[in-house]
mmCIF file of C-alpha atoms in Angstrom:
data_model
loop_
_atom_site.group_PDB
_atom_site.id
_atom_site.type_symbol
_atom_site.label_atom_id
_atom_site.label_comp_id
_atom_site.label_asym_id
_atom_site.label_seq_id
_atom_site.Cartn_x
_atom_site.Cartn_y
_atom_site.Cartn_z
ATOM 1 C CA LEU A 1 -34.785 50.793 -66.731
ATOM 2 C CA LEU A 2 -37.790 53.123 -66.448
ATOM 3 C CA ILE A 3 -41.155 51.828 -65.261
ATOM 4 C CA ALA A 4 -43.773 54.571 -65.512
ATOM 5 C CA SER A 5 -47.313 54.281 -64.107
ATOM 6 C CA PRO A 6 -47.915 50.578 -64.699
ATOM 7 C CA LYS A 7 -51.594 49.629 -64.780
ATOM 8 C CA THR A 8 -51.200 45.863 -64.250
ATOM 9 C CA PRO A 9 -48.914 43.825 -61.975
ATOM 10 C CA LEU A 10 -45.645 42.571 -63.432
ATOM 11 C CA SER A 11 -45.690 38.992 -64.676
ATOM 12 C CA THR A 12 -43.519 36.359 -63.004
ATOM 13 C CA LEU A 13 -41.159 36.481 -66.000
ATOM 14 C CA GLU A 14 -40.927 40.310 -65.929
ATOM 15 C CA SER A 15 -40.208 40.250 -62.185
ATOM 16 C CA ALA A 16 -37.476 37.621 -62.628
ATOM 17 C CA LEU A 17 -35.861 39.633 -65.446
ATOM 18 C CA ILE A 18 -35.855 42.800 -63.325
ATOM 19 C CA ASP A 19 -34.343 40.896 -60.371
ATOM 20 C CA THR A 20 -31.565 39.609 -62.653
ATOM 21 C CA TYR A 21 -31.014 43.101 -64.057
ATOM 22 C CA LEU A 22 -30.693 44.549 -60.533
ATOM 23 C CA ASP A 23 -28.397 41.700 -59.444
ATOM 24 C CA ASP A 24 -26.135 42.563 -62.390
ATOM 25 C CA GLY A 25 -25.851 46.191 -61.185
ATOM 26 C CA GLY A 26 -28.700 47.765 -63.159
ATOM 27 C CA ASN A 27 -30.741 50.757 -61.998
ATOM 28 C CA VAL A 28 -34.514 51.134 -61.983
ATOM 29 C CA LEU A 29 -36.526 54.339 -61.902
ATOM 30 C CA TYR A 30 -40.091 53.539 -60.820
ATOM 31 C CA LEU A 31 -42.770 56.203 -61.254
ATOM 32 C CA GLY A 32 -46.116 55.093 -59.908
ATOM 33 C CA ASP A 33 -49.434 56.765 -59.422
ATOM 34 C CA THR A 34 -52.314 55.934 -57.081
ATOM 35 C CA ASP A 35 -53.547 53.130 -59.377
ATOM 36 C CA SER A 36 -50.135 51.537 -59.958
ATOM 37 C CA PRO A 37 -49.451 48.185 -58.291
ATOM 38 C CA ILE A 38 -46.253 47.887 -56.241
ATOM 39 C CA PRO A 39 -43.845 45.632 -58.155
ATOM 40 C CA PRO A 40 -42.217 42.731 -56.258
ATOM 41 C CA PHE A 41 -38.716 44.240 -56.450
ATOM 42 C CA LEU A 42 -39.900 47.296 -54.479
ATOM 43 C CA SER A 43 -41.599 45.099 -51.881
ATOM 44 C CA LYS A 44 -38.292 43.246 -51.412
ATOM 45 C CA LEU A 45 -36.658 46.637 -50.745
ATOM 46 C CA ASN A 46 -39.244 47.467 -48.038
ATOM 47 C CA VAL A 47 -40.722 50.296 -50.130
ATOM 48 C CA THR A 48 -44.440 50.731 -49.538
ATOM 49 C CA LYS A 49 -47.054 52.968 -51.109
ATOM 50 C CA ALA A 50 -48.939 55.290 -48.799
ATOM 51 C CA GLU A 51 -52.724 55.432 -49.070
ATOM 52 C CA GLY A 52 -54.034 58.641 -50.619
ATOM 53 C CA VAL A 53 -52.996 61.289 -53.120
ATOM 54 C CA ALA A 54 -49.923 63.378 -52.337
ATOM 55 C CA VAL A 55 -50.941 67.038 -52.241
ATOM 56 C CA ASP A 56 -49.056 70.197 -51.370
ATOM 57 C CA LYS A 57 -49.868 73.870 -50.941
ATOM 58 C CA LYS A 58 -47.395 74.518 -53.772
ATOM 59 C CA THR A 59 -49.336 73.367 -56.857
ATOM 60 C CA LEU A 60 -49.979 74.142 -60.488
ATOM 61 C CA PHE A 61 -52.923 76.537 -60.191
ATOM 62 C CA PRO A 62 -55.861 75.785 -60.346
ATOM 63 C CA TYR A 63 -55.280 72.021 -59.988
ATOM 64 C CA TRP A 64 -55.007 70.963 -56.328
ATOM 65 C CA ASP A 65 -53.908 67.430 -57.340
ATOM 66 C CA ARG A 66 -50.840 68.603 -59.335
ATOM 67 C CA PRO A 67 -48.142 69.401 -56.769
ATOM 68 C CA ILE A 68 -44.775 70.845 -57.735
ATOM 69 C CA PRO A 69 -42.110 68.664 -56.106
ATOM 70 C CA ILE A 70 -38.743 69.635 -54.705
ATOM 71 C CA VAL A 71 -36.206 67.920 -56.962
ATOM 72 C CA LEU A 72 -33.267 66.400 -55.067
ATOM 73 C CA GLN A 73 -29.664 65.934 -56.181
ATOM 74 C CA HIS A 74 -29.631 62.593 -57.996
ATOM 75 C CA PRO A 75 -28.100 61.372 -61.288
ATOM 76 C CA ALA A 76 -31.637 60.928 -62.674
ATOM 77 C CA THR A 77 -32.443 64.609 -62.077
ATOM 78 C CA ARG A 78 -29.229 66.230 -63.307
ATOM 79 C CA ASP A 79 -30.850 67.768 -66.420
ATOM 80 C CA VAL A 80 -33.890 68.968 -64.487
ATOM 81 C CA LEU A 81 -31.742 70.773 -61.911
ATOM 82 C CA VAL A 82 -29.489 72.575 -64.424
ATOM 83 C CA GLY A 83 -32.362 73.568 -66.713
ATOM 84 C CA GLU A 84 -35.115 76.075 -66.194
ATOM 85 C CA TYR A 85 -37.784 73.422 -65.791
ATOM 86 C CA THR A 86 -40.647 73.129 -63.353
ATOM 87 C CA MET A 87 -41.731 69.565 -62.738
ATOM 88 C CA VAL A 88 -45.420 69.027 -62.014
ATOM 89 C CA LEU A 89 -46.916 65.733 -60.855
ATOM 90 C CA SER A 90 -50.458 64.712 -61.729
ATOM 91 C CA HIS A 91 -52.351 62.844 -58.996
ATOM 92 C CA PRO A 92 -49.138 61.343 -57.507
ATOM 93 C CA SER A 93 -48.805 58.543 -55.038
ATOM 94 C CA ALA A 94 -46.368 58.793 -52.146
ATOM 95 C CA PHE A 95 -43.879 56.059 -51.311
ATOM 96 C CA ILE A 96 -42.522 55.253 -47.865
ATOM 97 C CA LEU A 97 -38.843 54.328 -48.091
ATOM 98 C CA PRO A 98 -36.870 52.175 -45.653
ATOM 99 C CA ASP A 99 -34.843 54.048 -43.048
ATOM 100 C CA MET A 100 -31.508 54.204 -44.895
ATOM 101 C CA ALA A 101 -29.936 56.206 -42.044
ATOM 102 C CA ASN A 102 -30.118 53.064 -39.931
ATOM 103 C CA GLU A 103 -26.765 51.238 -40.342
ATOM 104 C CA GLN A 104 -28.366 47.842 -39.722
ATOM 105 C CA THR A 105 -30.870 48.485 -42.524
ATOM 106 C CA GLN A 106 -28.046 49.443 -44.913
ATOM 107 C CA SER A 107 -26.046 46.305 -44.131
ATOM 108 C CA GLU A 108 -29.120 44.091 -44.642
ATOM 109 C CA MET A 109 -30.029 45.689 -47.985
ATOM 110 C CA LYS A 110 -28.470 44.377 -51.171
ATOM 111 C CA TYR A 111 -29.591 47.443 -53.130
ATOM 112 C CA HIS A 112 -29.636 51.177 -52.478
ATOM 113 C CA VAL A 113 -32.963 53.019 -52.441
ATOM 114 C CA SER A 114 -32.960 56.792 -52.856
ATOM 115 C CA PRO A 115 -35.652 59.378 -53.567
ATOM 116 C CA PHE A 116 -35.157 61.971 -56.265
ATOM 117 C CA MET A 117 -38.025 64.270 -55.350
ATOM 118 C CA ARG A 118 -40.165 65.147 -52.374
ATOM 119 C CA LEU A 119 -42.910 67.571 -51.501
ATOM 120 C CA SER A 120 -42.669 70.491 -49.093
ATOM 121 C CA ARG A 121 -43.286 70.343 -45.356
ATOM 122 C CA GLU A 122 -46.780 71.654 -46.108
ATOM 123 C CA ALA A 123 -47.694 68.499 -48.056
ATOM 124 C CA TRP A 124 -50.049 65.766 -46.891
ATOM 125 C CA LEU A 125 -51.794 62.633 -48.110
ATOM 126 C CA GLU A 126 -55.326 63.514 -49.177
ATOM 127 C CA ARG A 127 -57.747 60.743 -48.286
ATOM 128 C CA GLY A 128 -61.082 62.206 -49.294
ATOM 129 C CA GLY A 129 -61.963 64.806 -46.680
ATOM 130 C CA ASP A 130 -63.742 68.090 -47.329
ATOM 131 C CA LEU A 131 -62.972 69.753 -50.654
ATOM 132 C CA SER A 132 -63.613 73.454 -50.060
ATOM 133 C CA GLY A 133 -64.720 74.854 -53.413
ATOM 134 C CA GLY A 134 -63.199 71.810 -55.128
ATOM 135 C CA ILE A 135 -59.795 72.387 -53.505
ATOM 136 C CA ALA A 136 -58.200 69.887 -51.128
ATOM 137 C CA ARG A 137 -57.359 71.046 -47.635
ATOM 138 C CA PHE A 138 -55.823 69.150 -44.742
ATOM 139 C CA ASP A 139 -58.536 67.483 -42.629
ATOM 140 C CA GLU A 140 -57.467 66.377 -39.145
ATOM 141 C CA GLY A 141 -58.484 62.765 -38.565
ATOM 142 C CA VAL A 142 -58.984 61.975 -42.271
ATOM 143 C CA ASP A 143 -55.745 62.911 -44.012
ATOM 144 C CA ASP A 144 -52.329 61.649 -42.952
ATOM 145 C CA ALA A 145 -50.656 64.077 -40.547
ATOM 146 C CA ASP A 146 -47.469 61.986 -40.204
ATOM 147 C CA ASP A 147 -46.735 62.219 -43.905
ATOM 148 C CA ARG A 148 -47.496 65.950 -43.775
ATOM 149 C CA ASN A 149 -44.038 66.263 -42.202
ATOM 150 C CA GLY A 150 -42.217 65.030 -45.304
ATOM 151 C CA ASP A 151 -41.734 61.357 -44.385
ATOM 152 C CA ALA A 152 -43.206 60.166 -47.686
ATOM 153 C CA HIS A 153 -41.699 60.837 -51.084
ATOM 154 C CA ALA A 154 -43.608 61.602 -54.271
#
């Protein structure tokens, strides 16, 4: 099931159908942007959306809000990794995933959460600081320094 950039919250019926689908072993690929509401199934998995726009020094020139992510090994990205493609994200949101390295977290979780892309270590969450010549730059005290270290996933 692919849910791409929803603009309205899921209805109660849609949420129940997705829960049933996941309970029956289904997979969901959720692609959200900064305006997308977090669906209930992600909240149940302790996935949260970070405030701000994910930006990186590696971008599609001249657009500062179109970072080029690092694509990770994942069944959903198999064709992207073997091809000669460059994936570009437009105004992406970052998601904070539960700590899956923690054994207690894994045993408590009914489902498995895994990222399939991330930004470089030079990425950050832009929260409206100074735009030098229309280009975002990291602003201490305004932008998120913790997520600059790769803790959030695009």
